[in-house]
mmCIF file of C-alpha atoms in Angstrom:
data_model
loop_
_atom_site.group_PDB
_atom_site.id
_atom_site.type_symbol
_atom_site.label_atom_id
_atom_site.label_comp_id
_atom_site.label_asym_id
_atom_site.label_seq_id
_atom_site.Cartn_x
_atom_site.Cartn_y
_atom_site.Cartn_z
ATOM 1 C CA PRO X 1 -32.089 -29.959 12.974
ATOM 2 C CA PHE X 2 -28.912 -31.045 11.247
ATOM 3 C CA THR X 3 -29.246 -31.168 7.418
ATOM 4 C CA GLY X 4 -25.744 -32.306 6.597
ATOM 5 C CA ASP X 5 -24.479 -28.816 5.468
ATOM 6 C CA ASN X 6 -25.325 -26.442 8.298
ATOM 7 C CA LEU X 7 -23.290 -25.320 11.212
ATOM 8 C CA VAL X 8 -23.028 -27.474 14.286
ATOM 9 C CA TYR X 9 -22.649 -25.574 17.557
ATOM 10 C CA PHE X 10 -21.494 -27.607 20.707
ATOM 11 C CA LEU X 11 -22.823 -25.732 23.708
ATOM 12 C CA HIS X 12 -20.199 -27.013 26.011
ATOM 13 C CA ILE X 13 -21.289 -26.973 29.695
ATOM 14 C CA PRO X 14 -18.229 -27.365 31.895
ATOM 15 C CA ARG X 15 -17.638 -30.643 33.682
ATOM 16 C CA THR X 16 -20.147 -32.724 31.657
ATOM 17 C CA ALA X 17 -17.391 -34.774 29.903
ATOM 18 C CA GLY X 18 -17.796 -32.266 27.200
ATOM 19 C CA ARG X 19 -14.064 -32.361 26.178
ATOM 20 C CA THR X 20 -14.286 -36.097 25.669
ATOM 21 C CA PHE X 21 -17.474 -35.762 23.727
ATOM 22 C CA HIS X 22 -16.038 -33.105 21.499
ATOM 23 C CA SER X 23 -12.486 -34.580 21.033
ATOM 24 C CA CYS X 24 -13.571 -38.173 20.589
ATOM 25 C CA LEU X 25 -16.634 -37.777 18.473
ATOM 26 C CA LEU X 26 -17.494 -34.406 17.169
ATOM 27 C CA ARG X 27 -13.944 -33.326 16.221
ATOM 28 C CA LEU X 28 -12.881 -36.806 14.920
ATOM 29 C CA GLY X 29 -16.106 -37.123 12.933
ATOM 30 C CA THR X 30 -15.470 -33.726 11.136
ATOM 31 C CA PRO X 31 -12.970 -33.229 8.376
ATOM 32 C CA GLY X 32 -10.351 -30.711 9.460
ATOM 33 C CA ARG X 33 -11.333 -28.313 6.663
ATOM 34 C CA LYS X 34 -14.808 -28.094 8.028
ATOM 35 C CA ARG X 35 -13.721 -27.289 11.672
ATOM 36 C CA CYS X 36 -14.061 -23.747 12.909
ATOM 37 C CA PRO X 37 -11.127 -22.144 14.657
ATOM 38 C CA LYS X 38 -10.669 -22.884 18.418
ATOM 39 C CA ALA X 39 -13.093 -20.741 20.359
ATOM 40 C CA TYR X 40 -12.873 -21.551 23.988
ATOM 41 C CA ASP X 41 -11.108 -18.182 24.866
ATOM 42 C CA HIS X 42 -12.869 -16.127 22.189
ATOM 43 C CA LEU X 43 -14.757 -16.632 18.933
ATOM 44 C CA ARG X 44 -12.732 -16.243 15.727
ATOM 45 C CA ILE X 45 -15.376 -16.609 13.013
ATOM 46 C CA ASP X 46 -17.589 -14.304 10.979
ATOM 47 C CA PHE X 47 -20.979 -15.050 12.767
ATOM 48 C CA LYS X 48 -23.225 -14.736 9.790
ATOM 49 C CA VAL X 49 -20.994 -16.539 7.335
ATOM 50 C CA PRO X 50 -18.824 -18.815 9.401
ATOM 51 C CA LYS X 51 -17.326 -20.911 6.500
ATOM 52 C CA CYS X 52 -17.010 -23.877 8.798
ATOM 53 C CA HIS X 53 -19.282 -26.612 10.070
ATOM 54 C CA LEU X 54 -18.273 -27.413 13.685
ATOM 55 C CA LEU X 55 -18.013 -24.875 16.436
ATOM 56 C CA SER X 56 -17.461 -25.579 20.083
ATOM 57 C CA SER X 57 -17.120 -23.098 23.087
ATOM 58 C CA HIS X 58 -18.169 -22.546 26.670
ATOM 59 C CA ASP X 59 -20.314 -19.645 25.568
ATOM 60 C CA ASP X 60 -24.030 -19.613 26.656
ATOM 61 C CA PHE X 61 -27.040 -19.633 24.427
ATOM 62 C CA SER X 62 -26.760 -15.892 23.799
ATOM 63 C CA VAL X 63 -24.159 -16.656 21.140
ATOM 64 C CA VAL X 64 -26.657 -18.676 19.178
ATOM 65 C CA GLU X 65 -28.480 -15.622 18.046
ATOM 66 C CA GLN X 66 -25.485 -14.449 16.244
ATOM 67 C CA LEU X 67 -25.026 -17.657 14.364
ATOM 68 C CA PRO X 68 -26.737 -18.699 11.122
ATOM 69 C CA ALA X 69 -30.589 -19.295 11.704
ATOM 70 C CA ASP X 70 -30.267 -22.930 10.851
ATOM 71 C CA VAL X 71 -27.514 -23.742 13.181
ATOM 72 C CA ALA X 72 -27.775 -27.219 14.882
ATOM 73 C CA VAL X 73 -27.126 -26.951 18.658
ATOM 74 C CA VAL X 74 -25.924 -30.010 20.508
ATOM 75 C CA SER X 75 -25.075 -30.202 24.297
ATOM 76 C CA GLN X 76 -24.281 -32.435 27.222
ATOM 77 C CA MET X 77 -25.888 -32.176 30.701
ATOM 78 C CA ARG X 78 -25.004 -33.517 34.154
ATOM 79 C CA ASP X 79 -26.656 -33.995 37.526
ATOM 80 C CA PRO X 80 -26.258 -30.473 38.958
ATOM 81 C CA VAL X 81 -24.838 -31.637 42.319
ATOM 82 C CA ASP X 82 -22.234 -33.898 40.633
ATOM 83 C CA ARG X 83 -21.324 -30.937 38.268
ATOM 84 C CA PHE X 84 -20.916 -28.550 41.202
ATOM 85 C CA LEU X 85 -18.563 -31.019 43.083
ATOM 86 C CA SER X 86 -16.615 -31.695 39.961
ATOM 87 C CA ALA X 87 -16.062 -28.031 39.233
ATOM 88 C CA TYR X 88 -14.957 -27.344 42.822
ATOM 89 C CA GLU X 89 -12.424 -30.154 42.651
ATOM 90 C CA PHE X 90 -11.166 -29.196 39.186
ATOM 91 C CA ALA X 91 -10.671 -25.531 40.089
ATOM 92 C CA ILE X 92 -8.805 -26.321 43.278
ATOM 93 C CA GLU X 93 -6.597 -28.844 41.421
ATOM 94 C CA VAL X 94 -5.584 -26.439 38.616
ATOM 95 C CA ALA X 95 -5.083 -23.491 41.132
ATOM 96 C CA ALA X 96 -2.772 -25.623 43.201
ATOM 97 C CA ARG X 97 -0.943 -26.919 40.223
ATOM 98 C CA GLN X 98 -0.381 -23.375 39.105
ATOM 99 C CA LEU X 99 1.036 -22.345 42.437
ATOM 100 C CA ARG X 100 3.716 -24.931 42.005
ATOM 101 C CA ARG X 101 4.974 -23.519 38.776
ATOM 102 C CA GLY X 102 8.564 -22.361 38.576
ATOM 103 C CA LYS X 103 9.421 -18.654 38.511
ATOM 104 C CA ASN X 104 10.451 -18.942 34.904
ATOM 105 C CA TYR X 105 7.026 -20.354 33.593
ATOM 106 C CA THR X 106 5.850 -18.960 30.426
ATOM 107 C CA LYS X 107 2.366 -19.316 28.882
ATOM 108 C CA PRO X 108 2.537 -21.902 25.932
ATOM 109 C CA ARG X 109 2.310 -20.289 22.566
ATOM 110 C CA ASN X 110 -0.526 -21.104 20.209
ATOM 111 C CA ARG X 111 -2.419 -22.765 22.868
ATOM 112 C CA VAL X 112 -5.567 -21.936 24.893
ATOM 113 C CA VAL X 113 -4.808 -22.787 28.524
ATOM 114 C CA THR X 114 -7.400 -23.547 31.230
ATOM 115 C CA ASP X 115 -7.352 -20.122 32.965
ATOM 116 C CA ASP X 116 -8.246 -18.414 29.655
ATOM 117 C CA VAL X 117 -11.527 -20.270 29.505
ATOM 118 C CA TRP X 118 -14.835 -19.206 31.229
ATOM 119 C CA PRO X 119 -15.675 -20.010 34.016
ATOM 120 C CA TRP X 120 -12.146 -21.033 35.083
ATOM 121 C CA SER X 121 -10.776 -17.552 34.282
ATOM 122 C CA TYR X 122 -12.773 -16.493 37.422
ATOM 123 C CA LEU X 123 -12.554 -19.678 39.643
ATOM 124 C CA ILE X 124 -8.874 -20.588 39.264
ATOM 125 C CA PRO X 125 -7.577 -17.151 40.382
ATOM 126 C CA TYR X 126 -10.087 -17.101 43.218
ATOM 127 C CA PHE X 127 -8.939 -20.517 44.597
ATOM 128 C CA ALA X 128 -5.270 -19.606 43.968
ATOM 129 C CA GLU X 129 -5.616 -16.465 46.352
ATOM 130 C CA ASP X 130 -7.162 -18.744 48.851
ATOM 131 C CA ILE X 131 -4.579 -21.497 48.721
ATOM 132 C CA ARG X 132 -1.324 -19.268 48.463
ATOM 133 C CA PRO X 133 -1.067 -18.189 52.164
ATOM 134 C CA LYS X 134 -2.156 -21.638 53.358
ATOM 135 C CA MET X 135 0.451 -23.387 51.311
ATOM 136 C CA ALA X 136 3.137 -20.883 52.508
ATOM 137 C CA GLN X 137 2.130 -21.513 56.151
ATOM 138 C CA ALA X 138 2.314 -25.277 55.719
ATOM 139 C CA LYS X 139 5.701 -25.060 54.075
ATOM 140 C CA ALA X 140 7.070 -22.830 56.930
ATOM 141 C CA GLU X 141 6.017 -25.317 59.646
ATOM 142 C CA PRO X 142 9.212 -27.110 60.933
ATOM 143 C CA VAL X 143 9.582 -30.905 60.324
ATOM 144 C CA VAL X 144 10.987 -32.683 63.390
ATOM 145 C CA ALA X 145 12.328 -36.186 63.865
ATOM 146 C CA PRO X 146 11.295 -38.872 63.073
ATOM 147 C CA GLY X 147 8.981 -36.976 60.731
ATOM 148 C CA VAL X 148 5.644 -38.157 59.486
ATOM 149 C CA TRP X 149 4.612 -40.588 56.774
ATOM 150 C CA SER X 150 1.982 -39.617 54.266
ATOM 151 C CA GLU X 151 0.245 -41.909 51.920
ATOM 152 C CA GLN X 152 0.945 -41.334 48.170
ATOM 153 C CA ARG X 153 0.026 -42.941 44.884
ATOM 154 C CA SER X 154 2.476 -43.800 42.109
ATOM 155 C CA ASP X 155 1.770 -43.064 38.479
ATOM 156 C CA ASP X 156 0.475 -46.592 37.889
ATOM 157 C CA GLY X 157 -1.816 -46.424 40.921
ATOM 158 C CA LYS X 158 0.184 -48.154 43.557
ATOM 159 C CA ILE X 159 0.066 -46.833 47.057
ATOM 160 C CA TYR X 160 3.350 -46.035 48.852
ATOM 161 C CA TYR X 161 4.546 -43.984 51.754
ATOM 162 C CA TRP X 162 6.708 -40.906 51.935
ATOM 163 C CA ASN X 163 8.661 -39.261 54.847
ATOM 164 C CA LYS X 164 9.792 -35.759 54.054
ATOM 165 C CA TYR X 165 12.123 -35.564 57.121
ATOM 166 C CA LEU X 166 13.879 -38.854 56.133
ATOM 167 C CA ASN X 167 13.685 -38.187 52.426
ATOM 168 C CA MET X 168 12.489 -41.781 52.124
ATOM 169 C CA SER X 169 9.786 -43.753 50.343
ATOM 170 C CA LYS X 170 8.397 -47.159 51.315
ATOM 171 C CA TRP X 171 5.801 -49.537 50.041
ATOM 172 C CA THR X 172 4.982 -50.834 53.467
ATOM 173 C CA LEU X 173 5.333 -49.435 57.112
ATOM 174 C CA ASP X 174 6.022 -51.337 60.320
ATOM 175 C CA ASP X 175 4.098 -50.817 63.450
ATOM 176 C CA SER X 176 6.279 -48.092 64.841
ATOM 177 C CA GLU X 177 6.257 -46.174 61.551
ATOM 178 C CA LYS X 178 2.424 -46.456 61.375
ATOM 179 C CA GLN X 179 2.200 -44.494 64.662
ATOM 180 C CA HIS X 180 3.560 -41.455 62.533
ATOM 181 C CA LEU X 181 1.273 -41.960 59.578
ATOM 182 C CA VAL X 182 -0.846 -38.833 59.045
ATOM 183 C CA PRO X 183 -4.525 -39.519 57.949
ATOM 184 C CA ASN X 184 -5.550 -38.545 54.510
ATOM 185 C CA LEU X 185 -7.038 -35.165 54.062
ATOM 186 C CA ASP X 186 -10.773 -34.820 53.812
ATOM 187 C CA PRO X 187 -11.129 -33.591 50.201
ATOM 188 C CA TYR X 188 -14.026 -31.361 51.146
ATOM 189 C CA ASN X 189 -12.808 -29.997 54.454
ATOM 190 C CA ASN X 190 -9.169 -29.353 55.230
ATOM 191 C CA ARG X 191 -6.849 -26.520 56.135
ATOM 192 C CA MET X 192 -5.172 -26.406 52.712
ATOM 193 C CA PHE X 193 -8.015 -24.907 50.846
ATOM 194 C CA MET X 194 -11.589 -23.372 51.356
ATOM 195 C CA PRO X 195 -13.975 -26.178 52.562
ATOM 196 C CA LEU X 196 -16.815 -27.144 50.288
ATOM 197 C CA ALA X 197 -19.510 -25.929 52.693
ATOM 198 C CA GLU X 198 -17.839 -22.602 52.957
ATOM 199 C CA PHE X 199 -17.404 -22.284 49.127
ATOM 200 C CA MET X 200 -21.139 -23.073 48.648
ATOM 201 C CA ARG X 201 -21.972 -19.870 50.646
ATOM 202 C CA GLN X 202 -19.695 -17.621 48.513
ATOM 203 C CA PRO X 203 -21.294 -15.271 45.879
ATOM 204 C CA ILE X 204 -18.901 -16.615 43.167
ATOM 205 C CA ALA X 205 -20.434 -20.127 43.612
ATOM 206 C CA ALA X 206 -23.990 -18.811 43.171
ATOM 207 C CA ASP X 207 -22.927 -16.696 40.182
ATOM 208 C CA LEU X 208 -20.897 -19.307 38.216
ATOM 209 C CA LEU X 209 -22.055 -22.806 39.376
ATOM 210 C CA GLN X 210 -25.309 -22.978 41.024
ATOM 211 C CA ASN X 211 -28.115 -23.524 38.443
ATOM 212 C CA GLY X 212 -25.137 -23.050 35.934
ATOM 213 C CA GLU X 213 -26.503 -25.359 33.293
ATOM 214 C CA LEU X 214 -29.926 -23.576 33.396
ATOM 215 C CA MET X 215 -28.264 -20.209 33.030
ATOM 216 C CA GLN X 216 -26.088 -21.312 30.151
ATOM 217 C CA VAL X 217 -28.988 -22.750 28.223
ATOM 218 C CA LEU X 218 -31.016 -19.465 28.931
ATOM 219 C CA GLY X 219 -28.043 -17.426 27.842
ATOM 220 C CA LEU X 220 -27.972 -15.697 31.277
ATOM 221 C CA THR X 221 -24.510 -16.335 32.524
ATOM 222 C CA ASN X 222 -22.073 -13.511 33.520
ATOM 223 C CA TYR X 223 -20.464 -14.270 30.133
ATOM 224 C CA SER X 224 -23.712 -13.423 28.289
ATOM 225 C CA ARG X 225 -23.777 -11.397 25.130
ATOM 226 C CA TRP X 226 -27.355 -10.188 25.836
ATOM 227 C CA GLN X 227 -27.990 -6.787 27.442
ATOM 228 C CA GLY X 228 -30.062 -7.160 30.484
ATOM 229 C CA ALA X 229 -28.838 -10.718 31.351
ATOM 230 C CA LEU X 230 -27.393 -9.729 34.696
ATOM 231 C CA GLN X 231 -30.608 -8.124 35.801
ATOM 232 C CA LEU X 232 -32.812 -11.169 34.744
ATOM 233 C CA ARG X 233 -30.442 -13.629 36.253
ATOM 234 C CA SER X 234 -30.433 -11.604 39.509
ATOM 235 C CA CYS X 235 -34.296 -11.635 39.481
ATOM 236 C CA ALA X 236 -34.448 -15.376 38.912
ATOM 237 C CA LEU X 237 -32.194 -16.113 41.831
ATOM 238 C CA LYS X 238 -34.254 -13.870 44.126
ATOM 239 C CA HIS X 239 -37.770 -15.046 43.082
ATOM 240 C CA ALA X 240 -38.646 -18.732 42.980
ATOM 241 C CA ASP X 241 -41.696 -18.161 40.644
ATOM 242 C CA VAL X 242 -39.459 -16.334 38.032
ATOM 243 C CA GLY X 243 -36.892 -19.163 38.363
ATOM 244 C CA GLN X 244 -39.599 -21.706 37.691
ATOM 245 C CA GLU X 245 -40.795 -19.843 34.599
ATOM 246 C CA LEU X 246 -37.223 -19.800 33.193
ATOM 247 C CA LEU X 247 -36.727 -23.361 34.052
ATOM 248 C CA ASP X 248 -39.838 -24.284 31.970
ATOM 249 C CA PHE X 249 -38.682 -22.051 29.092
ATOM 250 C CA ALA X 250 -35.205 -23.802 29.162
ATOM 251 C CA LEU X 251 -36.849 -27.200 28.968
ATOM 252 C CA LYS X 252 -38.813 -26.143 25.955
ATOM 253 C CA ARG X 253 -35.607 -24.654 24.416
ATOM 254 C CA ILE X 254 -33.487 -27.839 24.686
ATOM 255 C CA GLU X 255 -36.391 -29.877 22.984
ATOM 256 C CA LYS X 256 -35.303 -27.976 19.831
ATOM 257 C CA PHE X 257 -31.662 -28.851 20.222
ATOM 258 C CA THR X 258 -30.378 -31.475 17.717
ATOM 259 C CA HIS X 259 -28.951 -33.461 20.475
ATOM 260 C CA VAL X 260 -28.911 -33.381 24.322
ATOM 261 C CA GLY X 261 -26.900 -36.127 26.258
ATOM 262 C CA THR X 262 -25.970 -36.782 29.816
ATOM 263 C CA THR X 263 -22.708 -37.543 31.481
ATOM 264 C CA ASP X 264 -23.939 -40.533 33.361
ATOM 265 C CA ARG X 265 -25.032 -42.165 30.100
ATOM 266 C CA LEU X 266 -22.013 -40.966 27.904
ATOM 267 C CA PHE X 267 -21.803 -43.926 25.610
ATOM 268 C CA GLU X 268 -25.539 -43.890 24.818
ATOM 269 C CA SER X 269 -25.208 -40.009 24.350
ATOM 270 C CA VAL X 270 -22.467 -40.580 21.893
ATOM 271 C CA GLU X 271 -24.490 -43.163 19.853
ATOM 272 C CA SER X 272 -27.467 -40.796 19.868
ATOM 273 C CA ALA X 273 -25.371 -37.773 18.761
ATOM 274 C CA ALA X 274 -23.629 -39.719 16.043
ATOM 275 C CA ALA X 275 -27.048 -40.760 14.734
ATOM 276 C CA SER X 276 -28.387 -37.243 14.898
ATOM 277 C CA LEU X 277 -25.377 -35.919 13.186
ATOM 278 C CA ASN X 278 -24.954 -38.616 10.648
ATOM 279 C CA MET X 279 -21.492 -39.561 11.995
ATOM 280 C CA PRO X 280 -21.143 -43.357 11.687
ATOM 281 C CA LEU X 281 -19.188 -44.713 14.576
ATOM 282 C CA ASP X 282 -17.503 -47.123 12.212
ATOM 283 C CA GLY X 283 -16.719 -44.477 9.593
ATOM 284 C CA PRO X 284 -13.524 -42.591 8.978
ATOM 285 C CA ALA X 285 -11.923 -40.702 12.051
ATOM 286 C CA TYR X 286 -10.372 -37.372 10.940
ATOM 287 C CA GLY X 287 -7.648 -37.228 13.424
ATOM 288 C CA ASN X 288 -4.464 -35.146 13.392
ATOM 289 C CA GLY X 289 -3.323 -36.562 10.111
ATOM 290 C CA GLU X 290 -6.156 -34.915 7.924
ATOM 291 C CA ALA X 291 -4.005 -35.148 4.753
ATOM 292 C CA SER X 292 -3.850 -38.875 5.255
ATOM 293 C CA ALA X 293 -7.642 -39.102 5.913
ATOM 294 C CA ALA X 294 -8.214 -37.141 2.591
ATOM 295 C CA ASN X 295 -6.100 -39.598 0.862
ATOM 296 C CA ILE X 296 -8.208 -42.518 1.986
ATOM 297 C CA GLU X 297 -11.384 -40.717 0.885
ATOM 298 C CA ARG X 298 -10.058 -39.709 -2.534
ATOM 299 C CA GLY X 299 -8.114 -42.883 -3.119
ATOM 300 C CA ARG X 300 -4.963 -41.099 -4.252
ATOM 301 C CA SER X 301 -1.730 -39.801 -2.676
ATOM 302 C CA LEU X 302 -1.893 -36.044 -1.656
ATOM 303 C CA SER X 303 1.258 -34.177 -0.636
ATOM 304 C CA TRP X 304 1.299 -32.183 2.523
ATOM 305 C CA LYS X 305 1.584 -28.885 0.551
ATOM 306 C CA ASP X 306 -1.345 -29.745 -1.709
ATOM 307 C CA ALA X 307 -3.430 -30.868 1.220
ATOM 308 C CA MET X 308 -2.735 -27.499 2.817
ATOM 309 C CA LYS X 309 -3.779 -25.615 -0.299
ATOM 310 C CA ALA X 310 -7.024 -27.827 -0.466
ATOM 311 C CA GLY X 311 -7.694 -26.942 3.179
ATOM 312 C CA GLU X 312 -7.456 -30.670 3.974
ATOM 313 C CA ALA X 313 -4.546 -30.696 6.366
ATOM 314 C CA PRO X 314 -5.275 -28.029 9.026
ATOM 315 C CA LEU X 315 -3.170 -27.629 12.175
ATOM 316 C CA PRO X 316 -4.186 -29.589 15.148
ATOM 317 C CA GLN X 317 -6.294 -27.292 17.331
ATOM 318 C CA HIS X 318 -4.955 -28.766 20.637
ATOM 319 C CA GLY X 319 -1.747 -29.398 22.467
ATOM 320 C CA ASP X 320 -1.712 -33.232 21.885
ATOM 321 C CA ASP X 321 1.976 -34.242 21.954
ATOM 322 C CA ASP X 322 1.184 -37.295 19.854
ATOM 323 C CA ALA X 323 -0.195 -35.244 17.059
ATOM 324 C CA SER X 324 1.720 -35.398 13.729
ATOM 325 C CA TYR X 325 1.115 -35.573 10.057
ATOM 326 C CA ASP X 326 1.229 -39.015 8.421
ATOM 327 C CA SER X 327 4.644 -39.390 6.680
ATOM 328 C CA SER X 328 2.735 -40.926 3.713
ATOM 329 C CA ALA X 329 1.184 -37.618 3.150
ATOM 330 C CA GLY X 330 4.290 -36.193 1.823
ATOM 331 C CA SER X 331 7.586 -34.746 3.322
ATOM 332 C CA ASP X 332 7.187 -31.034 2.515
ATOM 333 C CA SER X 333 6.880 -30.346 6.278
ATOM 334 C CA PRO X 334 9.271 -32.827 7.917
ATOM 335 C CA ASP X 335 9.909 -30.577 10.999
ATOM 336 C CA VAL X 336 6.595 -31.120 12.715
ATOM 337 C CA HIS X 337 6.499 -34.738 11.935
ATOM 338 C CA GLN X 338 10.009 -35.341 13.222
ATOM 339 C CA LEU X 339 9.522 -33.166 16.307
ATOM 340 C CA ALA X 340 6.270 -34.987 17.192
ATOM 341 C CA HIS X 341 8.107 -38.317 16.802
ATOM 342 C CA GLY X 342 10.796 -36.899 18.980
ATOM 343 C CA ALA X 343 8.246 -35.805 21.626
ATOM 344 C CA ARG X 344 6.719 -39.286 21.675
ATOM 345 C CA LYS X 345 10.227 -40.755 22.105
ATOM 346 C CA LYS X 346 10.847 -38.529 24.979
ATOM 347 C CA ARG X 347 7.541 -39.443 26.607
ATOM 348 C CA ALA X 348 8.385 -43.163 26.320
ATOM 349 C CA GLU X 349 11.694 -42.388 28.005
ATOM 350 C CA VAL X 350 9.977 -40.755 30.787
ATOM 351 C CA SER X 351 7.676 -43.770 31.248
ATOM 352 C CA ALA X 352 10.631 -46.185 31.285
ATOM 353 C CA LYS X 353 12.464 -44.052 33.880
ATOM 354 C CA GLN X 354 9.245 -43.753 36.002
ATOM 355 C CA GLN X 355 8.889 -47.596 35.915
ATOM 356 C CA MET X 356 12.626 -48.039 36.986
ATOM 357 C CA TRP X 357 11.909 -45.685 39.921
ATOM 358 C CA ASN X 358 8.760 -47.560 41.009
ATOM 359 C CA GLU X 359 10.589 -50.804 40.936
ATOM 360 C CA ALA X 360 13.486 -49.469 43.045
ATOM 361 C CA VAL X 361 11.103 -48.058 45.712
ATOM 362 C CA GLU X 362 9.212 -51.397 45.725
ATOM 363 C CA THR X 363 12.406 -53.349 46.353
ATOM 364 C CA ASN X 364 13.565 -50.865 48.993
ATOM 365 C CA ALA X 365 16.717 -49.892 46.962
ATOM 366 C CA GLU X 366 19.462 -47.839 48.641
ATOM 367 C CA GLN X 367 18.888 -44.066 49.078
ATOM 368 C CA GLY X 368 21.779 -43.416 46.762
ATOM 369 C CA ARG X 369 20.399 -45.354 43.967
ATOM 370 C CA LEU X 370 16.926 -43.774 44.611
ATOM 371 C CA ARG X 371 18.514 -40.331 44.261
ATOM 372 C CA GLU X 372 20.327 -41.372 41.003
ATOM 373 C CA LEU X 373 17.035 -42.655 39.511
ATOM 374 C CA ARG X 374 15.074 -39.604 40.680
ATOM 375 C CA GLY X 375 17.888 -37.382 38.979
ATOM 376 C CA GLU X 376 17.502 -39.353 35.711
ATOM 377 C CA LEU X 377 13.660 -39.115 35.888
ATOM 378 C CA ASN X 378 13.804 -35.411 36.365
ATOM 379 C CA ALA X 379 16.215 -34.972 33.559
ATOM 380 C CA ALA X 380 13.968 -37.036 31.240
ATOM 381 C CA ARG X 381 10.967 -34.934 32.218
ATOM 382 C CA ALA X 382 12.954 -31.813 31.463
ATOM 383 C CA GLU X 383 13.833 -33.134 27.983
ATOM 384 C CA LEU X 384 10.236 -34.039 27.287
ATOM 385 C CA THR X 385 9.176 -30.479 28.159
ATOM 386 C CA GLU X 386 11.923 -29.042 25.834
ATOM 387 C CA ALA X 387 10.635 -31.360 22.984
ATOM 388 C CA GLN X 388 7.004 -30.281 23.537
ATOM 389 C CA GLN X 389 8.013 -26.703 23.460
ATOM 390 C CA LEU X 390 9.815 -27.135 20.214
ATOM 391 C CA LEU X 391 6.911 -28.911 18.670
ATOM 392 C CA VAL X 392 4.642 -26.049 19.676
ATOM 393 C CA ALA X 393 7.000 -23.565 18.145
ATOM 394 C CA ALA X 394 7.139 -25.537 14.790
ATOM 395 C CA ARG X 395 3.403 -25.640 14.735
ATOM 396 C CA GLY X 396 3.374 -21.858 14.970
ATOM 397 C CA GLU X 397 5.770 -21.673 12.010
ATOM 398 C CA GLU X 398 3.568 -24.114 10.028
ATOM 399 C CA ALA X 399 0.526 -21.917 10.705
ATOM 400 C CA LYS X 400 2.379 -19.015 9.128
ATOM 401 C CA MET X 401 3.202 -21.158 6.046
ATOM 402 C CA ARG X 402 -0.505 -22.033 5.784
ATOM 403 C CA LYS X 403 -1.364 -18.338 5.504
ATOM 404 C CA VAL X 404 1.118 -17.981 2.814
ATOM 405 C CA LEU X 405 -0.250 -20.787 0.868
ATOM 406 C CA GLU X 406 -3.804 -19.465 1.183
#
């Protein structure tokens, strides 16, 4: 149970709204100085003396044995079928997005990206290899007049139609154009990636996703820290009676968790977890400006440098472009604050350009005007990317300063 001073470990089961649960409740409800270093790629703490109070990772239960004996475990569960479908969709989405990266793409510094994290470190490369030749074949197919129209969706959710051959977008199609409208792809059975039915029969699906929640609670994933986990998992998959015994054992285990919530009742789960962890939902939120939160608690002004020395202004542990230190907390580190402000400004410019583009398409503007607006939108997006990269680099320098101050 949670005592108020022991370590809380969030056993994050993928595709259970765990990121929302962690970011919007656990993280915001824990002062920055009490958060453990990010651990989704690998753990960065002394297991027996962690010196922090909130740890979150995709590890299975085998890691709990290496944490202090009084650790409070919390987790979120989801209907297994829904979770499987969500994992399938997510892995394909990320794999396809990665295949569209430019040749000069470089991995962001000081950030944990999705393909560093289990089980996506297995699933994303797997689907990328499946999609790559299919994408190349589709691109190589000639486009002939008058082309075909495909249904698209704008950033604000409006449906429009795109014709690659004509390089034209329209909000509506006439009867002759509708004859060349291609049907929407079946998301679970089309030629662009492995159909769901086929994926379900693959060994990787059984190894990582089928009964995945059970294996994570038991500590028997292929990411387990226990010797013999592979043999026991294989035995459970082959023999139904063994699997039932393990299921009964897992149910008894989660009864000892400090909190177990469900995705389909997320709001109630948040309320339950907040009560179990003594995190009043109307209490202070320790966001990205921890120094400012500390000032509110102590009723005094704390400079950024003093807050850093006191451990009350840690660096944000995610790539949120809106993150910045409150200017009221001092101006000893203006670069991060100013760069974050610049990134927000660039994001607003992208939104404005996108709105102009949408309005032009909706009013059937001339193709010359559309090309002009598309160029401006692409330029604004490039400037936003540059601003984000500068912000990430500045945070890296700030991390070095923190080590010096310590």
